[in-house]
Amino acid sequence: MIADVVVIGGGLSGLASALQLSNSGADVILCEQNNQLGGRTYSFVDKTTGEVVNNGQHVLVGAYHNTIKYLELIGTRHLINVQKQFRLHFHHPTLGIHTFELGNLPKPFDVAVAMLKFKLLPINDRRKLLKVGLELNKWKDALTNKLSQLTVAEWLTTLGQSEKSRKYFWYPIVLSVMNEMPERASALLFARSLKQTFLGKKSDASFLIPKVGQTELYLTNAIRILNNNGVKILTGSKVNSLLIDNNKIVGVEGSSKIKSKYVVSAVPHWKLIDLLPQELLQHERFSVLKYFESSPIISVHLWYEKEVSVHTSGRIEFIGLIERNLQWVFNRRRLMGEEGKPSNYISAVISAAYDYINLPKDKIIEIALNELKDIFPRSEQTKLKHALVIKEKRATFSATNRVEPFRPESETAIQNFYLAGDWTNTGLPATIEGAISSGFKCAELIKNAG
Ligand SMILES: Cc1cc2nc3c(=O)[nH]c(=O)nc-3n(C[C@H](O)[C@H](O)[C@H](O)COP(=O)(O)OP(=O)(O)OC[C@H]3O[C@@H](n4cnc5c(N)ncnc54)[C@H](O)[C@@H]3O)c2cc1C
């Protein structure tokens, strides 16, 4: 087979790349080792309930500009609702529910007032939250240098954030944004994510809530467009090696050889190691791959016979839990606008789940049910119809400040060979936005190369 470009990997980074390349007329072959596309972002129909279940609850914000562009390109932008007012609820075991909510003031005053009104913290601690906002607002090169040396926990300590501020406010956010423990997570990536979300345009700080499962949102239409563009999508087609001649890529080899002018690798870091010839793994641009590690996420899906998530605070779509094992709990019925359905579908997430990933699934369900009893007392008396635990051992690369300097650029030491994927140097933690932007970037570089 012959193509202009081979894209290896049919996750969102590979799909974004194939989409942009084929839209501009390139002849593309997309090789995906699995029988389905989507990589770490997909949904499936649960056999017991017949419900569409996401492999993980993916949280999107308005600052995900490339993701929005991707959804516009494939025509599914209308399948997300934009939350009108940025609102985060937190549940504390004894202090109850408190809300961090951005009002209608212009930036950055909306953030400052929201911090001062966050009554879960004593007033002195709330005032100190402002220090973080001030630091981000006056971001200069010196701050980038400072942050690149620090973990999130260290950075927040330098800004005088009390233990309560860290545990009751910052850490639930850090775990969700970074999928890493605050004591390991890169301060630079976390601070940049905060700045992009809260100090950009007003619409950047809004949650984008999909009305459909991930496969329908990201994949179904993309596949249709790729087919229309003439892209050969080869699923169940693992690439085993790169064909390199005189330091120039000339194709890939799997079950057969595919010759091409350009190759985009859109596979995770640990898969790239398998693809590269031994001598190139010694090259300084690729030897850094050994520093990358992965961080796990556990999702728990629970179906109760009837509504359990009623709370005095009214309609809660999702809530952060403080001093619990579960970190964020989502009322899927409310998120999906399916409140009329008879059963209640709750999902819960444990990010950076190092301490939980090897527990038996029954034990994880037991932990979840116990904690939900305290938050939604009705759940204790309500029959549980079905429970499902999804463990993603390698959910994301571990976004530590140690690995951040080693994230590779799209262009590589091999001519016409490009790297995409959430782990490459996107400037973001491992996110859908990073994956899609890296795929777009490779497509742009290839288009410009001629
Ligand atoms: C449970 C969970 C929750 C998450 N939550 C969020 C969130 O809330 N917000 C957010 O923005 N992001 C979230 N993410 C991260 C997001 O899903 C990823 O950043 C994104 O999907 C990565 O896309 P990718 O294309 O870089 O990699 P992948 O999705 O891993 O795609 C790589 C593809 O390459 C294929 N492949 C590998 N090797 C080969 C080979 N040799 N030949 C052919 N094919 C190969 C793989 O099968 C895979 O399909 C979450 C991830 C998980 C798992």
Coordinates of C-alpha atoms and ligand atoms in Angstrom, one line a residue:
M1 CA 0.0 0.0 0.0
I2 CA 1.1 3.6 -0.6
A3 CA -0.2 6.8 1.0
D4 CA 0.9 10.4 1.4
V5 CA 0.6 10.0 5.2
V6 CA 0.3 7.1 7.6
V7 CA -1.2 8.0 11.0
I8 CA -0.5 5.4 13.6
G9 CA -3.1 5.3 16.4
G10 CA -6.8 6.1 16.2
G11 CA -7.2 8.0 19.4
L12 CA -8.3 11.7 19.4
S13 CA -4.8 12.9 18.4
G14 CA -4.6 10.5 15.4
L15 CA -8.2 11.3 14.4
A16 CA -7.6 15.0 14.6
S17 CA -4.5 14.7 12.5
A18 CA -6.2 12.4 9.9
L19 CA -9.2 14.7 9.7
Q20 CA -7.2 17.9 9.0
L21 CA -4.8 16.2 6.6
S22 CA -7.6 14.6 4.6
N23 CA -9.6 17.8 4.6
S24 CA -6.7 19.4 2.9
G25 CA -6.6 16.7 0.2
A26 CA -3.9 14.4 1.5
D27 CA -4.1 10.7 0.9
V28 CA -4.1 9.2 4.4
I29 CA -4.0 5.7 5.9
L30 CA -5.0 5.4 9.6
C31 CA -3.7 2.3 11.4
E32 CA -5.3 1.4 14.7
Q33 CA -4.4 -1.8 16.6
N34 CA -7.8 -2.2 18.3
N35 CA -11.0 -3.1 16.5
Q36 CA -12.5 0.3 17.5
L37 CA -11.2 3.8 17.3
G38 CA -11.2 6.4 20.1
G39 CA -8.2 5.1 22.2
R40 CA -8.8 6.3 25.8
T41 CA -12.0 8.2 24.9
Y42 CA -14.9 6.0 24.0
S43 CA -18.3 4.8 25.2
F44 CA -20.1 1.5 25.0
V45 CA -23.5 0.0 25.8
D46 CA -23.6 -1.7 29.1
K47 CA -25.2 -5.1 28.7
T48 CA -27.1 -5.2 32.0
T49 CA -28.7 -1.7 31.8
G50 CA -28.6 -1.0 28.1
E51 CA -27.2 2.4 29.0
V52 CA -24.4 4.2 27.2
V53 CA -21.3 4.3 29.5
N54 CA -18.2 6.3 29.1
N55 CA -14.9 4.7 29.8
G56 CA -14.3 7.6 32.1
Q57 CA -16.1 10.8 33.0
H58 CA -14.3 13.4 30.8
V59 CA -14.6 16.9 32.0
L60 CA -14.3 19.7 29.3
V61 CA -14.1 23.4 29.7
G62 CA -14.7 26.4 27.3
A63 CA -10.9 26.9 27.2
Y64 CA -10.7 23.7 25.1
H65 CA -10.6 25.7 21.9
N66 CA -9.1 22.9 19.7
T67 CA -11.6 20.4 21.0
I68 CA -14.5 22.8 20.1
K69 CA -13.0 23.2 16.7
Y70 CA -12.8 19.4 16.2
L71 CA -16.4 19.1 17.2
E72 CA -17.3 21.8 14.8
L73 CA -15.4 20.1 12.0
I74 CA -17.2 16.8 12.6
G75 CA -20.6 18.5 13.2
T76 CA -21.2 17.5 16.8
R77 CA -20.7 20.8 18.6
H78 CA -24.5 21.0 19.2
L79 CA -24.2 17.8 21.3
I80 CA -22.6 19.7 24.2
N81 CA -24.4 22.0 26.6
V82 CA -22.5 24.9 28.0
Q83 CA -23.0 25.5 31.7
K84 CA -24.1 29.1 32.0
Q85 CA -22.4 29.9 35.3
F86 CA -19.1 28.2 36.4
R87 CA -20.0 26.4 39.6
L88 CA -18.1 23.8 41.7
H89 CA -19.8 22.2 44.7
F90 CA -17.7 20.6 47.4
H91 CA -19.0 18.3 50.1
H92 CA -17.3 18.2 53.5
P93 CA -18.1 15.4 56.0
T94 CA -19.1 17.8 58.8
L95 CA -19.3 21.2 57.1
G96 CA -21.7 20.1 54.4
I97 CA -21.9 21.5 50.9
H98 CA -20.3 24.8 49.8
T99 CA -20.1 26.3 46.4
F100 CA -17.4 28.1 44.4
E101 CA -19.3 30.1 41.9
L102 CA -18.2 32.8 39.4
G103 CA -20.7 35.7 39.2
N104 CA -21.3 38.2 36.4
L105 CA -18.4 40.6 37.2
P106 CA -15.7 41.1 34.7
K107 CA -12.5 39.2 34.9
P108 CA -10.5 38.8 37.2
F109 CA -13.0 40.3 39.8
D110 CA -15.4 37.3 39.3
V111 CA -12.7 34.9 40.4
A112 CA -11.7 37.2 43.3
V113 CA -15.2 37.5 44.6
A114 CA -15.9 33.8 44.2
M115 CA -12.8 33.1 46.4
L116 CA -13.9 35.5 49.1
K117 CA -17.4 34.0 49.2
F118 CA -16.2 30.4 49.4
K119 CA -17.5 29.9 53.0
L120 CA -16.0 26.4 53.4
L121 CA -12.8 28.2 54.4
P122 CA -12.2 30.6 57.2
I123 CA -12.1 34.3 56.0
N124 CA -8.3 34.5 56.4
D125 CA -7.8 31.5 54.2
R126 CA -10.2 32.9 51.6
R127 CA -8.2 36.1 51.5
K128 CA -5.0 34.1 50.9
L129 CA -6.7 32.3 47.9
L130 CA -6.4 35.7 46.2
K131 CA -2.6 35.4 46.2
V132 CA -2.8 32.5 43.7
G133 CA -5.0 34.7 41.5
L134 CA -2.6 37.6 41.7
E135 CA 0.4 35.4 40.9
L136 CA -1.4 34.1 37.8
N137 CA -2.6 37.5 36.7
K138 CA 0.9 39.0 36.6
W139 CA 2.5 36.0 34.9
K140 CA 6.0 36.7 33.6
D141 CA 8.9 34.6 32.4
A142 CA 10.3 34.4 35.9
L143 CA 7.2 32.7 37.0
T144 CA 7.5 30.1 34.3
N145 CA 11.0 29.4 35.6
K146 CA 9.9 29.2 39.2
L147 CA 6.9 27.0 38.5
S148 CA 8.9 24.5 36.4
Q149 CA 11.0 23.7 39.5
L150 CA 8.0 23.1 41.8
T151 CA 5.2 20.6 42.5
V152 CA 1.7 21.9 42.9
A153 CA 1.9 21.3 46.7
E154 CA 5.2 23.2 46.9
W155 CA 3.8 26.1 44.9
L156 CA 0.7 26.4 47.0
T157 CA 2.8 26.4 50.1
T158 CA 5.0 29.2 48.8
L159 CA 1.8 31.2 48.3
G160 CA 0.7 30.7 51.9
Q161 CA -2.2 28.4 51.2
S162 CA -3.2 26.8 54.5
E163 CA -3.8 23.1 54.9
K164 CA -7.5 23.7 54.8
S165 CA -7.3 25.7 51.6
R166 CA -5.2 23.0 50.0
K167 CA -7.4 20.0 51.2
Y168 CA -10.8 21.6 50.9
F169 CA -10.3 23.6 47.7
W170 CA -7.2 23.2 45.7
Y171 CA -6.5 19.4 45.9
P172 CA -9.8 18.2 44.6
I173 CA -9.3 20.5 41.6
V174 CA -5.6 19.4 41.2
L175 CA -6.5 15.7 41.1
S176 CA -9.2 16.2 38.5
V177 CA -7.1 18.5 36.2
M178 CA -3.8 16.7 36.6
N179 CA -4.6 13.1 37.4
E180 CA -1.7 13.2 39.7
M181 CA -1.0 13.7 43.4
P182 CA -0.4 17.4 44.4
E183 CA 3.0 16.3 45.9
R184 CA 4.0 15.1 42.4
A185 CA 2.1 17.1 39.9
S186 CA 3.8 19.9 37.9
A187 CA 3.0 23.3 39.2
L188 CA 3.7 24.8 35.8
L189 CA 1.0 22.7 34.1
F190 CA -1.5 23.2 36.8
A191 CA -1.0 27.0 37.0
R192 CA -1.2 27.3 33.2
S193 CA -4.5 25.3 33.2
L194 CA -5.9 27.6 35.8
K195 CA -4.8 30.7 34.0
Q196 CA -6.3 29.5 30.7
T197 CA -9.6 28.6 32.3
F198 CA -10.1 31.4 34.8
L199 CA -8.2 34.4 33.3
G200 CA -9.0 34.0 29.7
K201 CA -12.3 34.9 28.0
K202 CA -15.5 34.6 30.1
S203 CA -16.6 31.6 28.1
D204 CA -13.3 29.8 28.8
A205 CA -14.5 29.2 32.4
S206 CA -17.5 27.2 31.7
F207 CA -18.1 23.5 31.8
L208 CA -19.0 21.8 28.5
I209 CA -21.4 19.0 29.2
P210 CA -21.9 16.4 26.5
K211 CA -25.5 15.3 25.9
V212 CA -24.4 12.0 24.4
G213 CA -21.8 9.3 25.0
Q214 CA -18.2 9.8 23.9
T215 CA -18.4 7.6 20.9
E216 CA -21.2 9.6 19.5
L217 CA -19.6 12.9 20.4
Y218 CA -16.1 12.3 19.1
L219 CA -16.1 9.2 16.8
T220 CA -19.2 8.3 14.8
N221 CA -19.2 11.5 12.6
A222 CA -15.4 11.7 12.4
I223 CA -15.3 8.2 10.9
R224 CA -18.0 9.1 8.4
I225 CA -16.1 12.2 7.3
L226 CA -12.8 10.3 7.1
N227 CA -14.4 7.7 4.9
N228 CA -15.9 10.4 2.7
N229 CA -12.5 12.0 2.5
G230 CA -11.1 8.7 1.2
V231 CA -9.1 7.9 4.3
K232 CA -8.3 4.2 4.6
I233 CA -9.1 3.3 8.2
L234 CA -7.4 0.0 9.1
T235 CA -8.7 -1.2 12.5
G236 CA -7.2 -4.3 14.1
S237 CA -4.0 -3.2 12.3
K238 CA -1.0 -2.9 14.7
V239 CA 2.1 -1.2 13.4
N240 CA 5.2 -3.1 14.6
S241 CA 8.0 -0.9 13.2
L242 CA 8.9 2.2 11.3
L243 CA 10.6 2.0 8.0
I244 CA 13.5 4.4 8.0
D245 CA 16.0 5.0 5.3
N246 CA 19.0 7.3 5.7
N247 CA 17.3 9.0 8.7
K248 CA 14.1 9.6 6.7
I249 CA 10.8 7.9 7.3
V250 CA 9.6 5.9 4.3
G251 CA 6.7 4.0 5.8
V252 CA 5.6 1.6 8.4
E253 CA 5.3 -2.2 8.8
G254 CA 2.6 -4.2 10.4
S255 CA 0.9 -7.2 8.9
S256 CA 2.1 -5.7 5.7
K257 CA 4.3 -2.8 4.5
I258 CA 2.8 0.6 3.9
K259 CA 5.0 3.2 2.0
S260 CA 4.4 6.8 2.7
K261 CA 6.0 10.3 2.5
Y262 CA 5.1 11.2 6.1
V263 CA 4.2 9.3 9.2
V264 CA 2.5 10.7 12.3
S265 CA 2.8 8.6 15.5
A266 CA -0.3 9.2 17.6
V267 CA 0.4 6.4 20.1
P268 CA 1.2 6.8 23.8
H269 CA 4.8 7.1 25.1
W270 CA 5.1 3.4 26.0
K271 CA 4.0 2.3 22.6
L272 CA 6.4 4.6 20.8
I273 CA 9.3 2.8 22.6
D274 CA 8.1 -0.5 20.9
L275 CA 8.0 1.2 17.4
L276 CA 11.5 2.8 17.4
P277 CA 14.5 0.9 16.3
Q278 CA 16.9 0.1 19.1
E279 CA 19.7 2.5 17.9
L280 CA 17.2 5.4 17.9
L281 CA 16.2 4.8 21.4
Q282 CA 19.7 5.9 22.4
H283 CA 19.2 9.2 20.5
E284 CA 18.9 12.1 23.0
R285 CA 15.5 13.1 21.5
F286 CA 14.0 9.6 22.2
S287 CA 16.1 8.3 25.1
V288 CA 13.9 10.6 27.4
L289 CA 11.0 8.3 26.8
K290 CA 12.2 6.1 29.7
Y291 CA 11.4 8.9 32.1
F292 CA 7.6 8.8 31.4
E293 CA 5.3 7.0 33.7
S294 CA 1.5 6.5 33.8
S295 CA -1.2 7.4 36.3
P296 CA -4.4 5.4 36.8
I297 CA -8.1 6.5 37.0
I298 CA -10.9 4.4 38.4
S299 CA -14.5 5.1 37.4
V300 CA -17.4 3.6 39.4
H301 CA -20.9 3.5 37.7
L302 CA -23.9 2.8 39.9
W303 CA -27.6 2.4 39.0
Y304 CA -30.1 2.9 41.8
E305 CA -33.7 1.9 41.5
K306 CA -34.8 5.5 42.0
E307 CA -33.5 9.0 42.5
V308 CA -31.0 9.2 45.4
S309 CA -29.0 12.3 44.7
V310 CA -31.6 14.8 46.2
H311 CA -30.0 17.4 48.4
T312 CA -31.1 20.5 50.2
S313 CA -28.7 22.4 47.9
G314 CA -31.0 21.6 45.0
R315 CA -30.0 20.4 41.5
I316 CA -26.4 19.2 41.7
E317 CA -24.9 17.8 38.5
F318 CA -21.5 17.0 40.0
I319 CA -19.8 17.5 43.4
G320 CA -16.2 17.2 44.8
L321 CA -15.8 15.2 47.9
I322 CA -13.4 16.3 50.6
E323 CA -11.5 13.8 52.8
R324 CA -13.1 10.8 51.1
N325 CA -11.8 8.1 48.8
L326 CA -14.1 9.1 45.9
Q327 CA -13.1 12.5 44.6
W328 CA -15.9 13.6 42.2
V329 CA -19.4 12.3 41.9
F330 CA -21.6 12.9 38.8
N331 CA -25.3 12.6 38.5
R332 CA -25.4 11.2 35.0
R333 CA -29.2 11.7 34.7
R334 CA -28.9 15.4 35.3
L335 CA -25.9 15.8 33.1
M336 CA -27.6 14.0 30.2
G337 CA -31.0 15.6 30.7
E338 CA -32.5 12.2 31.5
E339 CA -34.2 13.0 34.8
G340 CA -37.4 11.4 33.6
K341 CA -35.9 8.0 33.5
P342 CA -37.0 5.7 36.4
S343 CA -33.6 4.7 37.7
N344 CA -30.8 6.9 39.0
Y345 CA -27.4 6.6 37.4
I346 CA -24.5 8.0 39.4
S347 CA -20.8 7.8 38.5
A348 CA -17.8 8.5 40.7
V349 CA -14.1 9.0 39.9
I350 CA -10.9 8.4 41.7
S351 CA -8.0 10.0 39.9
A352 CA -4.3 9.3 40.5
A353 CA -5.7 6.1 41.9
Y354 CA -2.4 4.4 42.8
D355 CA -3.7 3.2 46.2
Y356 CA -6.9 1.7 44.7
I357 CA -6.0 0.3 41.3
N358 CA -5.1 -3.2 42.6
L359 CA -8.2 -3.5 44.9
P360 CA -10.8 -6.0 43.9
K361 CA -13.7 -4.4 42.1
D362 CA -16.2 -5.5 44.8
K363 CA -14.1 -3.6 47.4
I364 CA -14.2 -0.5 45.3
I365 CA -18.0 -0.7 45.0
E366 CA -18.2 -1.2 48.7
I367 CA -16.1 2.0 49.4
A368 CA -18.2 4.0 46.9
L369 CA -21.6 2.9 48.3
N370 CA -20.5 3.7 51.9
E371 CA -19.4 7.2 51.0
L372 CA -22.4 7.9 48.9
K373 CA -24.7 7.0 51.9
D374 CA -23.3 10.0 53.7
I375 CA -23.7 12.4 50.8
F376 CA -27.0 11.1 49.5
P377 CA -28.7 9.6 52.5
R378 CA -31.6 8.3 50.3
S379 CA -29.2 5.9 48.7
E380 CA -29.0 3.7 51.8
Q381 CA -32.6 2.7 51.5
T382 CA -32.6 2.5 47.7
K383 CA -32.0 -0.8 45.9
L384 CA -28.8 -0.8 43.8
K385 CA -29.7 -2.3 40.5
H386 CA -26.2 -2.6 39.0
A387 CA -22.6 -1.5 39.5
L388 CA -19.7 -1.4 37.2
V389 CA -16.0 -0.5 37.9
I390 CA -13.7 0.6 35.0
K391 CA -10.0 0.6 35.9
E392 CA -7.8 2.5 33.4
K393 CA -4.2 1.7 34.6
R394 CA -2.6 3.9 32.1
A395 CA -5.2 6.6 32.0
T396 CA -2.7 9.4 31.4
F397 CA 1.0 10.1 31.5
S398 CA 2.1 11.2 35.0
A399 CA 2.3 15.0 34.7
T400 CA 5.2 15.7 37.1
N401 CA 7.5 18.6 37.0
R402 CA 10.4 16.1 36.5
V403 CA 9.1 14.8 33.2
E404 CA 7.7 18.2 31.9
P405 CA 11.1 19.3 30.3
F406 CA 11.3 16.0 28.4
R407 CA 8.0 16.1 26.6
P408 CA 8.9 15.9 22.9
E409 CA 8.0 18.4 20.2
S410 CA 5.9 17.3 17.1
E411 CA 9.0 17.4 14.9
T412 CA 11.5 14.6 15.6
A413 CA 15.1 13.7 14.8
I414 CA 13.8 11.6 11.9
Q415 CA 12.9 13.5 8.7
N416 CA 9.1 13.5 7.9
F417 CA 8.3 11.7 11.2
Y418 CA 6.0 13.6 13.6
L419 CA 4.7 12.9 17.1
A420 CA 1.2 13.6 18.3
G421 CA -0.5 12.5 21.6
D422 CA -1.5 14.0 24.9
W423 CA 1.9 13.3 26.3
T424 CA 3.9 15.3 23.8
N425 CA 4.8 19.0 24.5
T426 CA 1.3 20.5 24.3
G427 CA 1.8 22.8 27.3
L428 CA -1.2 21.1 29.0
P429 CA -1.7 18.1 31.3
A430 CA -2.9 14.9 29.6
T431 CA -6.2 16.1 28.1
I432 CA -8.5 15.7 25.2
E433 CA -7.5 19.3 24.3
G434 CA -3.8 18.4 24.4
A435 CA -4.4 15.3 22.2
I436 CA -6.5 17.1 19.6
S437 CA -4.2 20.2 19.5
S438 CA -1.1 17.9 18.9
G439 CA -2.9 16.1 16.1
F440 CA -3.8 19.4 14.4
K441 CA -0.2 20.6 14.8
C442 CA 1.2 17.6 13.1
A443 CA -1.2 18.1 10.2
E444 CA -0.2 21.7 9.9
L445 CA 3.5 20.9 9.9
I446 CA 3.0 18.3 7.1
K447 CA 0.8 20.7 5.1
N448 CA 3.5 23.4 5.3
A449 CA 6.3 20.9 4.5
G450 CA 4.6 20.5 1.1
Ligands
LIG1 C1 -10.7 7.4 32.6 C2 -10.1 8.6 31.9 C3 -10.6 9.9 32.3 C4 -10.1 11.0 31.6 N1 -10.6 12.2 31.9 C5 -10.3 13.3 31.2 C6 -11.0 14.5 31.4 O1 -11.8 14.7 32.2 N2 -10.6 15.6 30.5 C7 -9.7 15.4 29.6 O2 -9.5 16.4 28.8 N3 -9.0 14.3 29.4 C8 -9.3 13.2 30.1 N4 -8.7 12.0 29.9 C9 -7.5 12.0 29.0 C10 -7.9 11.8 27.5 O3 -8.8 10.7 27.4 C11 -6.7 11.5 26.8 O4 -5.8 12.6 27.0 C12 -6.9 11.4 25.3 O5 -7.9 10.5 25.0 C13 -5.5 10.9 24.7 O6 -5.7 10.7 23.3 P1 -4.4 10.2 22.4 O7 -4.9 10.2 21.0 O8 -3.3 11.1 22.8 O9 -4.1 8.8 22.9 P2 -4.9 7.4 22.9 O10 -6.3 7.7 23.2 O11 -4.2 6.5 23.8 O12 -4.8 6.9 21.4 C14 -3.7 6.1 21.0 C15 -4.2 5.0 20.0 O13 -3.1 4.4 19.5 C16 -3.4 3.0 19.3 N5 -2.1 2.3 19.2 C17 -1.1 2.2 20.1 N6 -0.1 1.5 19.6 C18 -0.4 1.2 18.3 C19 0.3 0.5 17.3 N7 1.5 0.0 17.4 N8 -0.3 0.4 16.0 C20 -1.6 0.9 15.8 N9 -2.3 1.6 16.8 C21 -1.7 1.7 18.0 C22 -4.1 2.7 20.6 O14 -4.8 1.5 20.5 C23 -5.0 4.0 20.8 O15 -6.2 3.8 20.1 C24 -9.1 10.9 30.6 C25 -8.6 9.6 30.3 C26 -9.1 8.5 30.9 C27 -8.6 7.1 30.5

